[in-house]
Short mmCIF file of C-alpha atoms (C1' of nucleotides) in Angstrom, two decimals:
data_model
loop_
_atom_site.label_atom_id
_atom_site.label_comp_id
_atom_site.label_asym_id
_atom_site.label_seq_id
_atom_site.Cartn_x
_atom_site.Cartn_y
_atom_site.Cartn_z
CA UNK K 1059 17.88 -35.64 -1.02
CA UNK K 1060 16.79 -38.15 1.51
CA UNK K 1061 13.49 -37.66 3.02
CA UNK K 1062 15.01 -37.07 6.35
CA UNK K 1063 16.59 -33.78 5.02
CA UNK K 1064 13.20 -32.28 4.12
CA UNK K 1065 11.70 -29.89 6.65
CA UNK K 1066 7.85 -29.54 7.31
CA UNK K 1067 6.08 -26.24 7.35
CA UNK K 1068 6.13 -25.66 11.24
CA UNK K 1069 9.94 -25.78 11.11
CA UNK K 1070 10.36 -23.74 8.04
CA UNK K 1071 7.94 -21.09 9.51
CA UNK K 1072 9.61 -20.86 13.02
CA UNK K 1073 13.28 -20.91 11.60
CA UNK K 1074 12.59 -18.35 8.93
CA UNK K 1075 10.29 -16.08 10.98
CA UNK K 1076 7.50 -15.99 8.37
CA UNK K 1077 3.89 -17.21 8.93
CA UNK K 1078 2.98 -20.33 7.30
CA UNK K 1079 0.33 -18.46 5.13
CA UNK K 1080 3.26 -16.11 3.90
CA UNK K 1081 5.26 -19.24 2.92
CA UNK K 1082 2.34 -20.68 1.17
CA UNK K 1083 2.02 -17.41 -0.50
CA UNK K 1084 5.57 -17.22 -1.60
CA UNK K 1085 5.26 -20.78 -2.89
CA UNK K 1086 2.02 -19.74 -4.99
CA UNK K 1087 4.08 -16.66 -6.45
CA UNK K 1088 6.95 -18.96 -7.41
CA UNK K 1089 9.66 -17.48 -5.09
CA UNK K 1090 10.24 -20.93 -3.50
CA UNK K 1091 9.26 -24.61 -4.19
CA UNK K 1092 8.26 -27.36 -2.16
CA UNK K 1093 7.92 -31.27 -2.36
CA UNK K 1094 4.94 -33.02 -0.97
CA UNK K 1095 4.69 -35.79 1.34
CA UNK K 1096 2.49 -38.98 0.53
CA UNK K 1097 -0.44 -37.26 2.15
CA UNK K 1098 0.12 -33.99 0.44
CA UNK K 1099 1.85 -31.92 3.01
CA UNK K 1100 4.68 -29.55 2.01
CA UNK K 1101 8.25 -30.80 2.54
CA UNK K 1102 10.95 -28.17 2.13
CA UNK K 1103 14.63 -28.56 1.17
CA UNK K 1104 16.88 -26.77 3.49
CA UNK K 1105 17.93 -24.34 0.97
CA UNK K 1106 14.63 -22.73 1.11
CA UNK K 1107 15.57 -21.12 4.61
CA UNK K 1108 18.37 -19.30 2.47
CA UNK K 1109 15.87 -18.24 -0.03
CA UNK K 1110 13.41 -17.06 2.54
CA UNK K 1111 16.29 -14.98 4.22
CA UNK K 1112 17.13 -13.37 0.78
CA UNK K 1113 13.39 -12.72 0.67
CA UNK K 1114 13.23 -11.07 3.83
CA UNK K 1115 16.38 -8.94 2.87
CA UNK K 1116 14.96 -7.83 -0.38
CA UNK K 1117 11.82 -7.01 1.28
CA UNK K 1118 13.50 -4.83 3.87
CA UNK K 1119 15.00 -3.09 0.93
CA UNK K 1120 11.72 -2.43 -0.45
CA UNK K 1121 11.62 -4.79 -3.40
CA UNK K 1122 8.18 -6.11 -4.46
CA UNK K 1123 7.44 -9.64 -4.94
CA UNK K 1124 7.81 -9.32 -8.65
CA UNK K 1125 11.27 -7.68 -8.19
CA UNK K 1126 12.21 -10.46 -5.84
CA UNK K 1127 11.01 -13.14 -8.07
CA UNK K 1128 13.07 -11.69 -10.83
CA UNK K 1129 16.13 -11.27 -8.76
CA UNK K 1130 16.05 -14.87 -7.69
CA UNK K 1131 15.27 -16.08 -11.25
CA UNK K 1132 18.49 -14.19 -12.42
CA UNK K 1133 20.38 -16.60 -10.17
CA UNK K 1134 21.52 -19.24 -12.72
CA UNK K 1135 20.17 -22.67 -11.88
CA UNK K 1136 18.26 -21.55 -8.85
CA UNK K 1137 21.54 -21.71 -6.80
CA UNK K 1138 22.04 -20.05 -3.64
CA UNK K 1139 23.68 -16.76 -4.46
CA UNK K 1140 27.53 -16.92 -4.65
CA UNK K 1141 29.67 -14.27 -3.20
CA UNK K 1142 29.87 -12.62 -6.83
CA UNK K 1143 25.98 -12.76 -7.14
CA UNK K 1144 25.56 -11.42 -4.01
CA UNK K 1145 27.93 -8.47 -4.64
CA UNK K 1146 26.24 -7.73 -7.68
CA UNK K 1147 22.76 -7.80 -6.13
CA UNK K 1148 23.71 -5.68 -3.04
CA UNK K 1149 25.27 -3.12 -5.24
CA UNK K 1150 21.95 -2.74 -6.96
CA UNK K 1151 20.09 -2.48 -3.61
CA UNK K 1152 22.47 -0.06 -2.22
CA UNK K 1153 21.85 2.16 -5.04
CA UNK K 1154 18.14 1.91 -4.44
CA UNK K 1155 18.78 2.88 -0.75
CA UNK K 1156 20.76 5.84 -1.82
CA UNK K 1157 18.03 7.01 -4.27
CA UNK K 1158 15.50 6.89 -1.54
CA UNK K 1159 17.79 8.61 0.93
CA UNK K 1160 18.52 11.31 -1.55
CA UNK K 1161 14.83 11.86 -2.26
CA UNK K 1162 13.95 12.25 1.50
CA UNK K 1163 16.85 14.73 1.60
CA UNK K 1164 15.73 16.81 -1.03
CA UNK K 1165 12.21 16.78 0.57
CA UNK K 1166 13.70 17.86 3.79
CA UNK K 1167 15.64 20.60 1.71
CA UNK K 1168 12.44 21.88 0.40
CA UNK K 1169 11.00 21.80 3.86
CA UNK K 1170 13.86 23.91 5.32
CA UNK K 1171 13.39 26.39 2.80
CA UNK K 1172 9.71 26.98 3.40
CA UNK K 1173 10.45 27.28 7.27
CA UNK K 1174 12.20 30.53 6.20
CA UNK K 1175 9.42 31.78 3.95
CA UNK K 1176 6.30 30.34 5.81
CA UNK K 1177 4.60 30.44 2.42
CA UNK K 1178 3.21 27.24 1.10
CA UNK K 1179 2.02 29.15 -1.71
CA UNK K 1180 0.73 27.63 -4.81
CA UNK K 1181 2.44 30.06 -7.08
CA UNK K 1182 6.07 30.35 -5.47
CA UNK K 1183 6.46 27.48 -3.00
CA UNK K 1184 8.33 24.63 -4.88
CA UNK K 1185 7.49 22.22 -1.94
CA UNK K 1186 3.81 22.01 -2.50
CA UNK K 1187 3.64 23.37 -6.00
CA UNK K 1188 1.84 20.67 -8.38
CA UNK K 1189 2.80 22.34 -11.61
CA UNK K 1190 6.40 23.28 -10.89
CA UNK K 1191 9.56 21.23 -10.76
CA UNK K 1192 7.71 18.38 -9.06
CA UNK K 1193 5.47 17.97 -11.98
CA UNK K 1194 2.92 15.61 -13.23
CA UNK K 1195 2.94 12.61 -11.22
CA UNK K 1196 0.05 10.84 -9.19
CA UNK K 1197 -2.13 12.57 -6.83
CA UNK K 1198 -0.70 13.25 -3.41
CA UNK K 1199 3.03 12.50 -3.42
CA UNK K 1200 5.12 14.46 -6.06
CA UNK K 1201 8.44 14.72 -4.71
CA UNK K 1202 8.87 11.15 -3.62
CA UNK K 1203 10.15 8.39 -6.05
CA UNK K 1204 7.64 5.38 -6.61
CA UNK K 1205 9.71 3.35 -4.13
CA UNK K 1206 9.06 5.70 -1.16
CA UNK K 1207 5.18 6.20 -1.36
CA UNK K 1208 2.90 5.15 1.05
CA UNK K 1209 3.16 1.83 3.17
CA UNK K 1210 0.47 -0.73 3.44
CA UNK K 1211 -0.79 -2.51 6.62
CA UNK K 1212 1.35 -5.60 7.55
CA UNK K 1213 -0.63 -6.53 10.57
CA UNK K 1214 1.29 -6.03 13.93
CA UNK K 1215 2.10 -9.38 15.82
CA UNK K 1216 -0.83 -10.76 17.82
CA UNK K 1217 1.49 -12.02 20.42
CA UNK K 1218 2.74 -9.40 23.03
CA UNK R 141 -17.83 35.86 0.01
CA UNK R 142 -19.57 36.80 -3.14
CA UNK R 143 -20.53 33.93 -5.30
CA UNK R 144 -18.13 35.31 -8.04
CA UNK R 145 -15.36 34.42 -5.61
CA UNK R 146 -16.37 30.72 -5.57
CA UNK R 147 -14.57 28.34 -7.82
CA UNK R 148 -16.06 25.26 -9.55
CA UNK R 149 -14.59 21.71 -9.39
CA UNK R 150 -12.67 21.90 -12.88
CA UNK R 151 -10.79 25.00 -11.64
CA UNK R 152 -9.78 23.61 -8.29
CA UNK R 153 -8.67 20.49 -9.98
CA UNK R 154 -6.47 21.85 -12.55
CA UNK R 155 -5.06 24.54 -10.39
CA UNK R 156 -4.42 22.14 -7.45
CA UNK R 157 -3.16 19.12 -9.68
CA UNK R 158 -5.69 16.76 -7.85
CA UNK R 159 -8.13 14.78 -9.80
CA UNK R 160 -11.75 15.74 -9.17
CA UNK R 161 -12.35 12.25 -7.45
CA UNK R 162 -9.43 12.98 -5.05
CA UNK R 163 -11.07 16.41 -4.03
CA UNK R 164 -14.40 14.73 -3.56
CA UNK R 165 -12.64 12.28 -1.45
CA UNK R 166 -10.95 14.71 0.49
CA UNK R 167 -14.20 16.50 1.23
CA UNK R 168 -15.78 13.31 2.27
CA UNK R 169 -12.86 12.83 4.76
CA UNK R 170 -13.49 16.32 6.16
CA UNK R 171 -9.99 17.64 5.01
CA UNK R 172 -11.69 20.62 2.93
CA UNK R 173 -15.23 21.77 2.74
CA UNK R 174 -17.36 23.15 -0.27
CA UNK R 175 -20.54 25.09 -0.70
CA UNK R 176 -23.16 24.17 -3.22
CA UNK R 177 -24.71 25.74 -6.06
CA UNK R 178 -28.31 25.96 -6.51
CA UNK R 179 -28.27 22.65 -8.55
CA UNK R 180 -26.04 21.03 -6.12
CA UNK R 181 -22.56 21.29 -7.64
CA UNK R 182 -19.58 22.07 -5.47
CA UNK R 183 -18.38 25.74 -5.18
CA UNK R 184 -15.03 26.01 -3.38
CA UNK R 185 -13.68 29.01 -1.41
CA UNK R 186 -10.30 30.17 -2.93
CA UNK R 187 -8.55 29.15 0.52
CA UNK R 188 -9.13 25.66 -0.32
CA UNK R 189 -6.31 25.84 -2.86
CA UNK R 190 -4.05 26.67 0.05
CA UNK R 191 -5.35 23.62 1.93
CA UNK R 192 -4.92 21.48 -0.83
CA UNK R 193 -1.34 22.53 -1.29
CA UNK R 194 -1.03 21.80 2.47
CA UNK R 195 -2.36 18.40 1.79
CA UNK R 196 0.12 17.65 -0.89
CA UNK R 197 3.00 18.67 1.11
CA UNK R 198 1.84 16.63 3.95
CA UNK R 199 1.47 13.79 1.80
CA UNK R 200 4.66 14.19 0.26
CA UNK R 201 6.15 13.69 3.79
CA UNK R 202 4.08 10.70 4.27
CA UNK R 203 1.47 11.54 6.42
CA UNK R 204 -1.81 9.55 6.22
CA UNK R 205 -5.07 11.26 5.59
CA UNK R 206 -5.88 10.89 9.26
CA UNK R 207 -2.94 12.65 10.30
CA UNK R 208 -3.30 15.44 7.83
CA UNK R 209 -6.80 15.81 9.15
CA UNK R 210 -5.55 16.23 12.55
CA UNK R 211 -3.15 18.65 11.70
CA UNK R 212 -5.58 20.65 9.80
CA UNK R 213 -7.82 20.41 12.71
CA UNK R 214 -5.14 21.96 15.04
CA UNK R 215 -5.06 24.99 13.21
CA UNK R 216 -7.25 27.24 15.32
CA UNK R 217 -10.39 28.17 13.62
CA UNK R 218 -9.54 26.48 10.36
CA UNK R 219 -7.34 29.28 9.46
CA UNK R 220 -4.72 29.27 7.01
CA UNK R 221 -1.34 28.58 8.65
CA UNK R 222 0.47 31.44 10.23
CA UNK R 223 4.27 31.63 10.27
CA UNK R 224 4.27 30.29 13.59
CA UNK R 225 1.96 27.58 12.84
CA UNK R 226 3.95 26.55 9.85
CA UNK R 227 7.16 26.66 11.88
CA UNK R 228 5.95 24.34 14.41
CA UNK R 229 4.41 21.84 11.78
CA UNK R 230 7.49 21.86 9.64
CA UNK R 231 9.51 21.15 12.62
CA UNK R 232 7.50 17.98 13.18
CA UNK R 233 7.71 16.94 9.60
CA UNK R 234 11.23 17.56 9.51
CA UNK R 235 11.86 15.00 12.35
CA UNK R 236 9.83 12.62 10.57
CA UNK R 237 11.96 12.73 7.53
CA UNK R 238 15.09 12.67 9.62
CA UNK R 239 13.76 9.36 11.09
CA UNK R 240 13.05 7.88 7.71
CA UNK R 241 16.57 8.91 6.38
CA UNK R 242 17.99 7.41 9.58
CA UNK R 243 16.35 4.12 9.16
CA UNK R 244 17.37 3.70 5.50
CA UNK R 245 21.01 4.50 6.50
CA UNK R 246 20.73 1.93 9.06
CA UNK R 247 19.80 -0.43 6.36
CA UNK R 248 22.27 0.47 4.12
CA UNK R 249 24.78 0.15 6.71
CA UNK R 250 23.71 -3.33 7.28
CA UNK R 251 23.86 -4.13 3.63
CA UNK R 252 27.44 -2.69 3.29
CA UNK R 253 28.44 -5.10 6.18
CA UNK R 254 27.09 -8.00 4.18
CA UNK R 255 28.89 -7.10 1.00
CA UNK R 256 31.91 -8.04 2.80
CA UNK R 257 30.85 -11.30 4.27
CA UNK R 258 28.59 -12.69 1.39
CA UNK R 259 26.72 -14.59 3.85
CA UNK R 260 23.11 -13.77 4.09
CA UNK R 261 23.16 -16.57 6.82
CA UNK R 262 20.14 -17.00 9.01
CA UNK R 263 22.39 -17.62 11.95
CA UNK R 264 24.67 -14.97 11.59
CA UNK R 265 23.74 -12.38 9.35
CA UNK R 266 21.82 -9.50 10.96
CA UNK R 267 20.69 -8.06 7.81
CA UNK R 268 18.30 -10.77 7.03
CA UNK R 269 18.10 -12.55 10.43
CA UNK R 270 14.46 -12.46 11.75
CA UNK R 271 15.12 -13.46 15.34
CA UNK R 272 17.98 -10.97 16.11
CA UNK R 273 18.28 -7.31 16.70
CA UNK R 274 15.79 -6.50 13.86
CA UNK R 275 13.32 -8.78 15.96
CA UNK R 276 9.58 -9.40 16.22
CA UNK R 277 7.66 -7.20 13.54
CA UNK R 278 5.59 -7.95 10.60
CA UNK R 279 6.47 -10.43 8.05
CA UNK R 280 8.62 -8.95 5.24
CA UNK R 281 9.87 -5.70 6.60
CA UNK R 282 11.85 -5.74 9.70
CA UNK R 283 14.32 -3.03 9.81
CA UNK R 284 12.01 -0.35 8.22
CA UNK R 285 9.74 1.89 10.38
CA UNK R 286 6.20 1.88 9.70
CA UNK R 287 6.41 5.08 7.72
CA UNK R 288 8.67 3.46 5.36
CA UNK R 289 6.79 0.33 4.48
CA UNK R 290 5.83 -0.65 1.15
CA UNK R 291 3.89 1.80 -1.26
CA UNK R 292 0.42 1.50 -2.69
CA UNK R 293 -0.76 1.66 -6.40
CA UNK R 294 -1.39 5.44 -7.27
CA UNK R 295 -2.36 4.86 -10.94
CA UNK R 296 -0.24 6.69 -13.36
CA UNK R 297 -1.59 9.53 -15.40
CA UNK R 298 -3.61 8.51 -18.22
CA UNK R 299 -2.96 11.78 -20.17
CA UNK R 300 0.60 11.69 -21.81
"C1'" DC C 487 -34.54 25.06 -26.79
"C1'" DC C 488 -30.74 22.20 -27.79
"C1'" DT C 489 -26.45 20.45 -27.16
"C1'" DT C 490 -22.32 19.64 -25.01
"C1'" DG C 491 -18.92 19.22 -21.36
"C1'" DA C 492 -18.80 19.63 -16.60
"C1'" DA C 493 -20.45 17.84 -12.42
"C1'" DC C 494 -23.15 14.94 -9.54
"C1'" DT C 495 -23.94 10.22 -6.66
"C1'" DC C 496 -23.17 5.64 -4.95
"C1'" DA C 497 -21.26 1.35 -5.26
"C1'" DA C 498 -17.59 -1.24 -6.52
"C1'" DG C 499 -12.95 -1.96 -8.17
"C1'" DT C 500 -7.66 -1.57 -7.68
"C1'" DT C 501 -3.04 -2.59 -5.57
"C1'" DC C 502 0.08 -5.34 -2.77
"C1'" DA C 503 1.31 -8.49 0.43
"C1'" DC C 504 -0.42 -11.10 3.14
"C1'" DT C 505 -4.04 -13.04 6.98
"C1'" DT C 506 -8.35 -15.28 8.29
"C1'" DC C 507 -11.77 -18.53 7.88
"C1'" DA C 508 -14.20 -22.80 7.61
"C1'" DA C 509 -13.99 -27.17 6.80
"C1'" DC C 510 -11.31 -30.88 6.33
"C1'" DT C 511 -6.94 -34.31 6.38
"C1'" DT C 512 -2.35 -36.11 8.04
"C1'" DG C 513 0.84 -37.97 10.85
"C1'" DA C 514 3.33 -38.85 15.03
"C1'" DA C 515 2.88 -40.28 19.59
"C1'" DC C 516 0.78 -42.89 22.96
"C1'" DG U 1186 -6.77 -47.35 17.64
"C1'" DT U 1187 -7.27 -42.90 19.30
"C1'" DT U 1188 -6.07 -38.49 19.71
"C1'" DC U 1189 -4.83 -33.97 18.51
"C1'" DA U 1190 -1.51 -30.71 17.07
"C1'" DA U 1191 -0.21 -29.44 12.58
"C1'" DG U 1192 -1.01 -29.24 7.82
"C1'" DT U 1193 -4.27 -28.80 3.74
"C1'" DT U 1194 -7.62 -25.79 0.45
"C1'" DG U 1195 -9.96 -22.05 -1.79
"C1'" DA U 1196 -12.34 -18.04 -1.09
"C1'" DA U 1197 -12.76 -14.14 1.19
"C1'" DG U 1198 -11.01 -10.19 4.00
"C1'" DT U 1199 -7.62 -6.05 5.23
"C1'" DG U 1200 -6.09 -1.36 4.72
"C1'" DA U 1201 -5.03 3.09 2.49
"C1'" DA U 1202 -5.96 6.17 -0.98
"C1'" DC U 1203 -8.10 6.93 -4.27
"C1'" DT U 1204 -10.21 5.59 -9.31
"C1'" DT U 1205 -13.73 3.76 -12.27
"C1'" DG U 1206 -18.19 3.14 -14.27
"C1'" DA U 1207 -23.02 3.73 -14.63
"C1'" DG U 1208 -26.50 6.44 -14.87
"C1'" DT U 1209 -28.29 11.09 -14.28
"C1'" DT U 1210 -28.34 16.21 -13.85
"C1'" DC U 1211 -26.25 21.01 -14.34
"C1'" DA U 1212 -24.98 25.20 -16.81
"C1'" DA U 1213 -23.29 28.02 -20.28
"C1'" DG U 1214 -23.19 28.90 -25.37
"C1'" DG U 1215 -25.47 29.47 -29.46
#
DNA sequence: CCTTGAACTCAAGTTCACTTCAACTTGAAC
DNA sequence: GTTCAAGTTGAAGTGAACTTGAGTTCAAGG
């Protein structure tokens, strides 16, 4: 771990595609670690790029920071995932995606039914009925699993 | 529109499944309207229940408040949707669901590829590569459409 | 009349995953 | 030695869709 092998913020940022602020945030959250230069600047090991790739992939699948942290922690000794690790993890992720797809398809099925009846009735229409099979959940979204609830902003790129 | 036909907050709330606070919020946002009692309490017309059912359904599909407001406004004269209206609207919603499903399936396809290679490499793995085909988007989520970004809290029910 | 539960308002809080800002310091090149 | 891009910090802001809280008033029953 020669100091020549350590990368500064800018390089990690451009190579990973994450903004510096995001990388600092991930460090604060314990998803990655950094060394410091004499003057206090961050110096990253190369492996951090892999971790960041993992973080991006996990985030694409819809995992929260907390879940990503757990998943990273489960990799023994903070190592880069082996093929076996990755196999196990991606199985997990795949199930998550399958669940999400299934939920949307159920929703669509309900919609298709309702096209026929044109009802949208509180009493008989399962698609919008709060007290029926899509019972006691949050306010707006009843048929969707937690993982498919509404998005949050994520500012669009200022370039372009 | 006899005053006997107007429903108070509690009844609208329990029949629709929305919290009173949510209903007040929807009113403030212009999704529904209410009359007032002599003392200033809200009195709702029965039709509001249908509107709320519509709001729930739309919210299930993932529409924002803004989109729901637009969609409601497009119903001429604030009327309850006719069969034709509903047909048009549900076609729109169906397309949205189809897009979301397709996006998840693309994502899953990428994941399946990666199980084979076990790579998760910044250079070659499209699933986590920021600069490749899943190019310039927000920070975390690259392959997901805006409609499928991360959820927001929605407090769990305190009853139960 | 009195109590009690339901409703009211308005401001502030919540969550998540970051970004933005202001004010300052580093460090590499010239 | 000067310059200036790149880096640092901590606090505050963002957005959606509500919820919570404090303090007050309404309305129906007894």
